[in-house]
Short mmCIF file of C-alpha atoms and ligand atoms in Angstrom, two decimals:
data_model
loop_
_atom_site.label_atom_id
_atom_site.label_comp_id
_atom_site.label_asym_id
_atom_site.label_seq_id
_atom_site.Cartn_x
_atom_site.Cartn_y
_atom_site.Cartn_z
CA MET A 79 94.10 -125.15 -55.29
CA SER A 80 92.38 -128.04 -54.90
CA THR A 81 88.71 -128.57 -54.82
CA ALA A 82 86.30 -130.96 -53.12
CA GLU A 83 86.26 -133.79 -55.80
CA SER A 84 89.99 -134.19 -55.50
CA PHE A 85 89.33 -135.87 -51.71
CA PRO A 86 87.29 -138.53 -53.01
CA THR A 87 88.20 -140.41 -49.59
CA ARG A 88 87.95 -137.45 -46.99
CA LEU A 89 85.17 -137.95 -44.13
CA THR A 90 81.68 -137.09 -44.60
CA GLU A 91 79.80 -134.36 -43.11
CA LEU A 92 77.70 -136.74 -40.87
CA GLU A 93 80.97 -138.68 -39.74
CA VAL A 94 82.61 -135.44 -38.76
CA ALA A 95 79.29 -134.39 -37.00
CA ARG A 96 80.19 -138.36 -34.88
CA LEU A 97 83.58 -138.09 -34.32
CA ARG A 98 83.24 -134.29 -32.91
CA ALA A 99 80.53 -136.39 -29.44
CA ASP A 100 83.92 -138.39 -29.26
CA PHE A 101 85.61 -135.02 -27.85
CA PRO A 102 83.87 -134.11 -24.64
CA VAL A 103 85.53 -130.92 -24.43
CA LEU A 104 83.74 -129.58 -27.88
CA GLU A 105 80.67 -129.66 -26.11
CA GLN A 106 81.26 -126.03 -23.52
CA LYS A 107 80.80 -122.52 -24.93
CA PHE A 108 83.08 -120.14 -25.58
CA HIS A 109 81.98 -116.44 -24.88
CA GLY A 110 78.58 -117.70 -26.28
CA ARG A 111 79.26 -119.76 -28.79
CA PRO A 112 80.71 -122.95 -29.95
CA LEU A 113 84.48 -123.67 -29.68
CA ALA A 114 86.22 -123.76 -33.32
CA TYR A 115 89.33 -125.33 -32.05
CA LEU A 116 91.47 -124.43 -34.53
CA ASP A 117 95.19 -124.76 -32.59
CA ASN A 118 96.02 -128.18 -33.25
CA ALA A 119 99.33 -127.81 -34.10
CA ASN A 120 99.98 -126.48 -31.00
CA THR A 121 98.29 -129.12 -29.10
CA THR A 122 94.90 -131.39 -30.14
CA GLN A 123 91.54 -132.02 -27.61
CA LYS A 124 91.24 -135.61 -26.36
CA PRO A 125 88.48 -138.52 -27.23
CA ARG A 126 87.11 -140.61 -24.52
CA ALA A 127 88.23 -143.37 -25.55
CA VAL A 128 92.11 -141.84 -24.77
CA ILE A 129 90.34 -140.74 -21.59
CA ASP A 130 88.53 -143.55 -20.29
CA ALA A 131 91.70 -145.74 -21.18
CA GLU A 132 93.82 -144.10 -18.99
CA SER A 133 91.17 -143.59 -16.37
CA HIS A 134 90.72 -147.37 -16.71
CA PHE A 135 93.89 -148.62 -16.19
CA TYR A 136 94.37 -146.07 -13.35
CA ALA A 137 91.48 -147.77 -11.12
CA THR A 138 92.18 -151.34 -11.85
CA ASP A 139 95.81 -152.33 -13.99
CA TYR A 140 97.98 -150.30 -12.57
CA ALA A 141 101.27 -150.35 -11.12
CA GLY A 142 105.03 -150.33 -11.42
CA VAL A 143 106.24 -152.13 -15.09
CA HIS A 144 109.40 -154.06 -15.46
CA ARG A 145 110.94 -156.70 -13.31
CA ALA A 146 107.57 -157.89 -12.10
CA VAL A 147 106.12 -160.90 -10.71
CA TYR A 148 102.75 -160.53 -9.02
CA GLU A 149 100.04 -159.54 -10.84
CA LEU A 150 99.28 -156.46 -10.76
CA ALA A 151 102.49 -155.46 -12.36
CA GLU A 152 102.72 -157.85 -14.82
CA ARG A 153 99.11 -156.28 -15.94
CA ALA A 154 100.76 -153.06 -16.51
CA THR A 155 103.82 -153.54 -18.06
CA ARG A 156 101.81 -156.03 -20.82
CA ALA A 157 99.76 -151.92 -20.72
CA TYR A 158 102.53 -150.42 -21.59
CA GLU A 159 104.14 -152.86 -23.30
CA ALA A 160 101.12 -152.68 -25.73
CA GLY A 161 102.14 -148.74 -26.14
CA ARG A 162 105.13 -149.55 -27.75
CA GLU A 163 103.65 -151.74 -30.54
CA ALA A 164 100.96 -149.59 -30.78
CA MET A 165 103.60 -146.87 -31.71
CA ARG A 166 105.58 -149.25 -33.65
CA ARG A 167 102.48 -150.31 -35.53
CA PHE A 168 101.01 -146.72 -35.95
CA LEU A 169 105.20 -146.39 -37.72
CA HIS A 170 105.29 -149.07 -40.04
CA ALA A 171 108.58 -149.60 -37.79
CA ARG A 172 109.81 -153.31 -38.38
CA ASP A 173 110.87 -153.90 -34.97
CA VAL A 174 109.62 -152.28 -31.29
CA HIS A 175 113.13 -152.59 -30.19
CA GLU A 176 113.22 -149.65 -32.53
CA ILE A 177 110.23 -147.65 -30.28
CA VAL A 178 111.92 -145.75 -27.83
CA LEU A 179 109.34 -144.26 -25.15
CA LEU A 180 109.70 -141.36 -24.28
CA ARG A 181 107.70 -137.46 -22.89
CA GLY A 182 107.11 -135.65 -26.78
CA THR A 183 109.22 -134.78 -29.65
CA THR A 184 111.76 -132.74 -28.10
CA GLU A 185 112.95 -135.29 -25.56
CA ALA A 186 113.61 -137.78 -28.65
CA ILE A 187 115.61 -134.50 -30.40
CA ASN A 188 117.47 -134.65 -27.35
CA LEU A 189 118.76 -137.77 -26.76
CA VAL A 190 119.70 -138.54 -30.73
CA ALA A 191 121.13 -134.57 -30.57
CA SER A 192 122.76 -135.67 -26.81
CA SER A 193 123.97 -139.76 -27.84
CA PHE A 194 124.76 -139.09 -31.66
CA THR A 195 126.88 -136.51 -30.91
CA ARG A 196 128.72 -137.90 -28.47
CA ALA A 197 129.57 -140.92 -29.94
CA HIS A 198 130.21 -140.19 -33.74
CA VAL A 199 130.74 -136.28 -33.55
CA ALA A 200 134.58 -134.55 -33.47
CA PRO A 201 135.93 -131.18 -33.81
CA GLY A 202 135.09 -129.62 -36.82
CA ASP A 203 132.00 -132.30 -37.92
CA GLU A 204 129.42 -130.80 -39.35
CA ILE A 205 124.86 -131.09 -38.68
CA LEU A 206 122.53 -130.20 -40.67
CA ILE A 207 119.35 -128.45 -40.12
CA THR A 208 116.41 -126.35 -41.83
CA GLU A 209 115.61 -122.47 -41.54
CA MET A 210 111.98 -123.98 -40.94
CA GLU A 211 112.86 -126.28 -37.72
CA HIS A 212 111.01 -126.06 -34.93
CA HIS A 213 113.75 -124.37 -31.34
CA SER A 214 113.14 -128.11 -30.54
CA ASN A 215 115.26 -129.41 -33.76
CA ILE A 216 117.97 -126.03 -33.76
CA VAL A 217 117.98 -125.90 -30.01
CA PRO A 218 119.78 -129.36 -29.20
CA TRP A 219 122.10 -129.42 -32.43
CA GLN A 220 123.15 -126.85 -31.07
CA LEU A 221 123.73 -127.28 -27.78
CA ALA A 222 125.08 -130.36 -29.22
CA CYS A 223 128.29 -128.75 -30.70
CA GLU A 224 128.90 -126.58 -28.40
CA ALA A 225 129.75 -129.62 -26.59
CA SER A 226 131.32 -131.41 -30.24
CA GLY A 227 133.09 -128.82 -31.21
CA ALA A 228 130.60 -128.99 -34.66
CA ARG A 229 129.04 -126.31 -36.58
CA LEU A 230 125.67 -126.31 -37.79
CA VAL A 231 124.35 -125.58 -41.13
CA VAL A 232 121.24 -124.19 -42.03
CA ALA A 233 119.63 -125.33 -45.38
CA PRO A 234 117.32 -122.23 -46.83
CA ILE A 235 113.62 -121.62 -47.88
CA ASP A 236 112.46 -120.21 -50.35
CA ASP A 237 109.65 -117.12 -50.34
CA ARG A 238 106.83 -120.40 -50.18
CA GLY A 239 108.40 -121.58 -47.04
CA GLU A 240 109.60 -124.57 -49.53
CA LEU A 241 113.21 -125.95 -48.95
CA VAL A 242 115.52 -125.68 -51.70
CA LEU A 243 116.62 -128.86 -52.16
CA ASP A 244 119.86 -128.41 -54.20
CA ALA A 245 120.93 -125.37 -51.70
CA LEU A 246 120.50 -128.62 -48.78
CA GLU A 247 122.06 -131.18 -51.19
CA GLY A 248 125.45 -128.73 -51.92
CA MET A 249 125.75 -128.53 -47.68
CA ILE A 250 125.83 -131.99 -47.30
CA GLY A 251 130.15 -132.32 -47.66
CA PRO A 252 132.39 -135.26 -46.02
CA ARG A 253 132.13 -133.54 -42.66
CA THR A 254 127.84 -133.71 -42.29
CA ARG A 255 127.30 -135.98 -39.26
CA MET A 256 123.96 -135.44 -38.81
CA VAL A 257 120.66 -134.24 -40.92
CA ALA A 258 118.19 -133.41 -39.20
CA VAL A 259 114.72 -131.47 -41.17
CA VAL A 260 110.99 -131.30 -40.19
CA HIS A 261 108.66 -133.23 -41.50
CA VAL A 262 105.95 -130.66 -41.58
CA SER A 263 106.75 -127.36 -40.22
CA ASN A 264 104.25 -125.49 -37.37
CA ALA A 265 105.56 -122.16 -38.54
CA LEU A 266 104.48 -122.63 -42.63
CA GLY A 267 102.90 -126.29 -42.68
CA THR A 268 105.56 -126.91 -45.11
CA LEU A 269 105.55 -131.35 -46.34
CA ASN A 270 109.33 -131.76 -46.77
CA PRO A 271 110.12 -134.23 -49.42
CA VAL A 272 111.54 -136.13 -46.82
CA ARG A 273 111.86 -139.48 -48.66
CA GLU A 274 114.14 -137.23 -51.26
CA ILE A 275 116.42 -135.85 -48.39
CA ALA A 276 117.12 -139.12 -47.20
CA GLU A 277 117.99 -140.32 -50.45
CA ILE A 278 120.14 -137.52 -50.52
CA ALA A 279 121.86 -138.04 -47.46
CA HIS A 280 122.31 -141.76 -47.83
CA ALA A 281 123.92 -141.14 -51.14
CA ARG A 282 126.68 -139.29 -49.10
CA GLY A 283 126.27 -142.02 -45.65
CA VAL A 284 124.84 -139.24 -43.59
CA PRO A 285 121.58 -140.96 -41.44
CA VAL A 286 118.54 -138.47 -41.73
CA LEU A 287 116.59 -137.81 -38.83
CA VAL A 288 112.84 -136.70 -39.08
CA ASP A 289 111.14 -134.30 -36.65
CA GLY A 290 107.72 -135.52 -37.19
CA ALA A 291 105.65 -134.02 -34.55
CA GLN A 292 103.29 -132.09 -37.28
CA SER A 293 103.01 -134.37 -39.79
CA ALA A 294 102.35 -138.02 -37.33
CA PRO A 295 98.91 -136.77 -36.63
CA HIS A 296 98.01 -135.95 -40.11
CA MET A 297 98.77 -138.17 -42.49
CA PRO A 298 100.48 -141.74 -42.40
CA ILE A 299 103.68 -142.89 -41.86
CA ASP A 300 106.33 -145.51 -42.91
CA VAL A 301 109.36 -144.95 -41.25
CA GLN A 302 110.52 -147.85 -43.66
CA ALA A 303 109.14 -145.74 -46.69
CA LEU A 304 110.24 -142.63 -45.37
CA GLY A 305 114.00 -144.42 -45.64
CA CYS A 306 114.55 -142.26 -42.69
CA ASP A 307 116.77 -143.31 -39.61
CA PHE A 308 115.12 -141.50 -36.53
CA PHE A 309 111.57 -139.86 -36.26
CA ALA A 310 110.42 -138.48 -33.54
CA LEU A 311 106.62 -137.39 -32.08
CA SER A 312 104.30 -135.68 -29.15
CA GLY A 313 101.12 -138.22 -28.03
CA HIS A 314 99.70 -135.25 -27.12
CA LYS A 315 99.72 -133.78 -31.06
CA MET A 316 98.01 -136.75 -32.28
CA TYR A 317 94.56 -136.84 -30.05
CA GLY A 318 96.29 -139.10 -27.24
CA PRO A 319 97.91 -137.50 -23.36
CA SER A 320 100.47 -135.46 -23.13
CA GLY A 321 103.95 -135.56 -21.75
CA ILE A 322 103.78 -139.05 -23.99
CA GLY A 323 105.77 -139.29 -27.00
CA ALA A 324 108.16 -141.72 -29.38
CA LEU A 325 111.37 -142.38 -30.35
CA TRP A 326 111.56 -144.65 -33.60
CA GLY A 327 115.81 -144.93 -34.44
CA ARG A 328 116.92 -148.09 -36.70
CA ARG A 329 118.15 -151.00 -34.87
CA GLU A 330 121.31 -150.64 -36.14
CA LEU A 331 121.28 -147.33 -35.11
CA LEU A 332 119.85 -147.22 -31.59
CA GLU A 333 122.15 -150.13 -30.87
CA ALA A 334 125.70 -147.75 -31.73
CA LEU A 335 124.16 -145.20 -29.78
CA PRO A 336 125.29 -144.65 -25.79
CA PRO A 337 123.08 -144.26 -23.18
CA TRP A 338 121.20 -140.70 -22.58
CA GLN A 339 120.19 -140.34 -18.97
CA GLY A 340 121.70 -142.70 -16.43
CA GLY A 341 119.28 -144.07 -13.58
CA GLY A 342 116.48 -147.00 -12.93
CA ALA A 343 115.56 -149.70 -15.76
CA MET A 344 118.30 -149.09 -18.07
CA ILE A 345 121.28 -150.52 -16.94
CA GLU A 346 122.02 -154.57 -17.03
CA SER A 347 124.09 -154.68 -14.10
CA VAL A 348 126.20 -151.37 -11.76
CA ALA A 349 128.97 -151.95 -9.31
CA PHE A 350 131.56 -148.67 -8.40
CA GLU A 351 133.79 -149.69 -10.43
CA LYS A 352 131.48 -150.83 -13.96
CA THR A 353 127.96 -150.16 -14.86
CA THR A 354 127.03 -152.01 -17.99
CA TYR A 355 123.75 -151.04 -19.96
CA GLY A 356 120.94 -152.50 -20.95
CA PRO A 357 119.55 -153.97 -24.35
CA ILE A 358 117.49 -150.80 -26.83
CA PRO A 359 115.01 -149.43 -26.12
CA SER A 360 114.97 -149.92 -22.60
CA ARG A 361 118.15 -148.64 -22.12
CA PHE A 362 116.78 -145.10 -23.36
CA GLU A 363 114.09 -144.87 -20.90
CA ALA A 364 115.91 -144.52 -17.73
CA GLY A 365 113.13 -144.09 -14.08
CA THR A 366 110.05 -145.36 -13.97
CA PRO A 367 107.81 -143.80 -17.08
CA ASN A 368 104.92 -142.25 -17.85
CA ILE A 369 103.16 -146.20 -18.31
CA ALA A 370 98.94 -144.87 -17.77
CA GLY A 371 100.16 -142.56 -21.23
CA ALA A 372 101.39 -145.00 -22.83
CA VAL A 373 98.43 -146.60 -22.67
CA GLY A 374 96.61 -143.36 -23.51
CA LEU A 375 98.85 -143.50 -26.80
CA ALA A 376 97.52 -147.12 -27.70
CA ALA A 377 93.89 -145.18 -27.39
CA ALA A 378 95.09 -142.44 -29.18
CA VAL A 379 96.74 -145.07 -32.39
CA GLU A 380 93.50 -147.37 -32.48
CA TYR A 381 91.33 -144.53 -32.56
CA LEU A 382 93.23 -143.28 -35.40
CA GLU A 383 93.19 -146.17 -37.38
CA ALA A 384 89.93 -147.04 -36.73
CA ILE A 385 89.19 -143.46 -39.15
CA GLY A 386 92.46 -143.80 -41.35
CA LEU A 387 95.07 -141.40 -41.58
CA GLU A 388 94.25 -140.66 -45.41
CA ARG A 389 91.08 -140.00 -44.62
CA ILE A 390 91.82 -137.58 -42.13
CA ALA A 391 94.46 -136.58 -44.33
CA SER A 392 92.15 -136.00 -47.00
CA HIS A 393 89.14 -134.11 -44.74
CA GLU A 394 92.32 -131.55 -43.27
CA GLN A 395 93.21 -131.12 -47.04
CA GLN A 396 89.42 -129.49 -47.77
CA LEU A 397 89.83 -127.42 -44.58
CA LEU A 398 93.50 -126.42 -45.91
CA ALA A 399 91.29 -125.75 -49.14
CA TRP A 400 88.63 -124.19 -48.11
CA ALA A 401 89.93 -121.46 -45.29
CA THR A 402 93.03 -120.74 -48.01
CA GLU A 403 90.44 -119.73 -50.72
CA ALA A 404 88.37 -117.56 -47.75
CA VAL A 405 91.18 -115.17 -46.51
CA ARG A 406 91.76 -114.29 -50.05
CA GLU A 407 88.98 -112.33 -49.38
CA ILE A 408 89.87 -110.53 -45.93
CA PRO A 409 91.22 -107.26 -47.38
CA GLY A 410 95.73 -106.87 -45.73
CA LEU A 411 95.77 -110.37 -44.65
CA THR A 412 99.00 -112.42 -46.07
CA VAL A 413 99.31 -115.64 -46.17
CA ILE A 414 103.28 -116.64 -44.41
CA GLY A 415 104.10 -120.34 -46.11
CA THR A 416 102.93 -120.99 -50.04
CA ALA A 417 104.73 -123.88 -50.25
CA ALA A 418 103.23 -126.69 -53.15
CA GLU A 419 102.53 -129.42 -50.26
CA LYS A 420 101.43 -127.83 -47.62
CA ALA A 421 99.60 -129.87 -43.76
CA GLY A 422 96.21 -128.17 -42.40
CA VAL A 423 98.40 -125.32 -41.13
CA LEU A 424 97.34 -121.32 -42.08
CA SER A 425 99.80 -118.80 -40.52
CA PHE A 426 99.70 -115.32 -41.56
CA VAL A 427 99.11 -112.08 -40.63
CA MET A 428 97.78 -108.19 -41.47
CA ASP A 429 98.03 -105.09 -41.59
CA CYS A 430 95.77 -103.77 -39.57
CA ALA A 431 96.41 -105.58 -35.87
CA HIS A 432 99.00 -107.44 -34.64
CA PRO A 433 98.94 -111.22 -34.30
CA HIS A 434 98.24 -110.74 -30.70
CA ASP A 435 95.01 -108.78 -30.67
CA VAL A 436 93.71 -110.78 -33.93
CA ALA A 437 93.64 -113.63 -31.42
CA THR A 438 92.04 -112.08 -29.09
CA ILE A 439 88.91 -110.93 -31.43
CA LEU A 440 89.49 -114.30 -32.03
CA ASP A 441 88.30 -115.67 -28.78
CA ARG A 442 85.87 -113.42 -28.65
CA GLU A 443 84.06 -115.37 -30.90
CA GLY A 444 84.79 -118.80 -29.45
CA VAL A 445 88.02 -119.26 -32.30
CA ALA A 446 91.00 -120.53 -30.67
CA VAL A 447 94.48 -119.75 -32.96
CA ARG A 448 97.77 -119.26 -31.81
CA ALA A 449 99.51 -116.05 -32.43
CA GLY A 450 103.65 -115.48 -31.63
CA HIS A 451 106.16 -117.31 -33.56
CA HIS A 452 105.78 -121.02 -32.78
CA CYS A 453 108.80 -121.59 -31.50
CA ALA A 454 110.15 -121.13 -35.01
CA GLN A 455 111.64 -117.89 -34.32
CA PRO A 456 114.34 -117.97 -37.97
CA VAL A 457 111.44 -118.51 -39.60
CA MET A 458 109.75 -115.40 -38.59
CA GLN A 459 113.22 -114.14 -39.32
CA ARG A 460 113.13 -115.70 -42.62
CA PHE A 461 109.08 -113.97 -43.19
CA GLY A 462 110.48 -110.56 -41.70
CA VAL A 463 108.04 -110.73 -38.99
CA PRO A 464 107.49 -111.20 -36.30
CA ALA A 465 104.69 -113.17 -35.46
CA THR A 466 101.87 -114.75 -37.09
CA VAL A 467 98.19 -116.06 -36.38
CA ARG A 468 98.00 -119.75 -36.77
CA ALA A 469 94.83 -121.75 -37.55
CA SER A 470 95.85 -125.69 -37.68
CA PHE A 471 93.41 -128.38 -38.12
CA GLY A 472 92.74 -131.12 -36.92
CA LEU A 473 90.04 -134.38 -37.80
CA TYR A 474 86.87 -132.50 -35.45
CA ASN A 475 87.37 -129.70 -37.66
CA THR A 476 83.87 -127.88 -39.59
CA ARG A 477 83.05 -125.85 -42.43
CA GLU A 478 81.77 -124.08 -39.84
CA ASP A 479 84.87 -123.34 -38.31
CA VAL A 480 86.56 -121.93 -41.14
CA ASP A 481 83.45 -120.34 -41.41
CA ALA A 482 83.84 -118.66 -37.95
CA LEU A 483 87.69 -118.00 -38.66
CA VAL A 484 86.93 -116.05 -41.48
CA ALA A 485 83.97 -113.99 -39.79
CA GLY A 486 86.44 -113.55 -36.92
CA LEU A 487 88.65 -111.21 -39.23
CA ARG A 488 86.25 -109.72 -40.64
CA THR A 489 85.41 -108.43 -37.25
CA VAL A 490 89.66 -107.68 -36.88
CA VAL A 491 88.74 -105.81 -40.42
CA GLU A 492 85.81 -103.51 -38.92
CA VAL A 493 87.70 -102.91 -35.35
CA PHE A 494 91.27 -101.54 -36.86
CA ARG A 495 91.51 -100.95 -40.47
N1 LIG B 649 108.45 -130.04 -33.54
C1 LIG B 649 107.52 -128.93 -34.25
C2 LIG B 649 107.61 -129.01 -35.69
C3 LIG B 649 106.95 -129.63 -33.52
O1 LIG B 649 105.33 -128.50 -33.96
C4 LIG B 649 106.69 -129.22 -32.38
C5 LIG B 649 105.52 -128.65 -30.80
N2 LIG B 649 105.01 -127.61 -31.21
C6 LIG B 649 107.64 -130.10 -31.05
C7 LIG B 649 108.85 -130.17 -32.20
C8 LIG B 649 107.87 -130.37 -29.94
O2 LIG B 649 106.92 -130.76 -29.43
P1 LIG B 649 106.81 -131.46 -27.81
O3 LIG B 649 106.83 -129.90 -27.37
O4 LIG B 649 105.53 -132.13 -28.10
O5 LIG B 649 107.98 -131.65 -27.70
#
């Protein structure tokens, strides 16, 4: 287990206190207590910088984007495109045309699953995913398999919640067309060795899609260094607005994908006889986009960059280490997901109470956690539990939040055991 000394770059207590002041929601009390918001894997709270950026945009620069001739619309287009550029920078992508702005991770994976499969997958081909995927990296591929006659192949995880890499490697065969893998598991916290997976898959000519919903908010992301081919993320999990996110795709691969949704903005010309499609990324952005969302997303990226993703990662590792250590003292509590490399997610079950009862008691003590299957039912089945309680950390969490969690768990033991 890590110690405080292992985190030389982490945020100081004073810095976290200052950061907390950026988040208006944290000023409230719940059940007479300060809010210990530990549901960050579900969604994150918003700093004033993001809230203000969106409302300022609506008040001063809002109009429809693209094909603009009047100044206001040009301003709106520039602001929207600045969101795309912020995403490029955040992901360390080479080319801004590789960034498709979408609703979020779910939409990004659906786009690839649908388009890629239509273009490149035949009956009898295989799509390889893992046992720890979120439903949004399972169901789109099942739909794609149904449509194409391909087969879904699932790489196993072990009892700690780590991917069995040898097994994954052995499952990549001549019919494998895509490896789709989560970067950080939302249910277990496991951090997957994406770079290694990409090397293994690429050695066999297979592209790799990474579900980055849970990694992007919590560690520096460099898609070029990761070596993957597609990377999906959600703005709302990284302190940005909901309803906006991105797909990054390697240029040559994106260019080889047929359009997904049809409509305005994605075409070059339309006639009843024949329609031609626009270049990337607009080919994949049919309809009026979440314009203000892109503005808020850029503000979130700037906010995170100003703090530094390395320091956020260190801070959250420290919180995870504290919490993991502290819950060992709680009788009848079992942590689900004990991988060597984890991000700030602590999933657990208690022998005395159902996860929903645990979460209800914690709520009364001002501690917000999630209880359920976390949209990862196969993970629950793998560990033989119907649900877990999940505490997940963000940049504004403190030692006090961890203490409140642990105190709440002691109450659960008193009430139920
Ligand atoms: N993948 C993972 C690992 C997630 O945790 C989530 C959200 N819980 C998603 C995908 C889906 O993200 P969204 O709902 O923002 O599309």
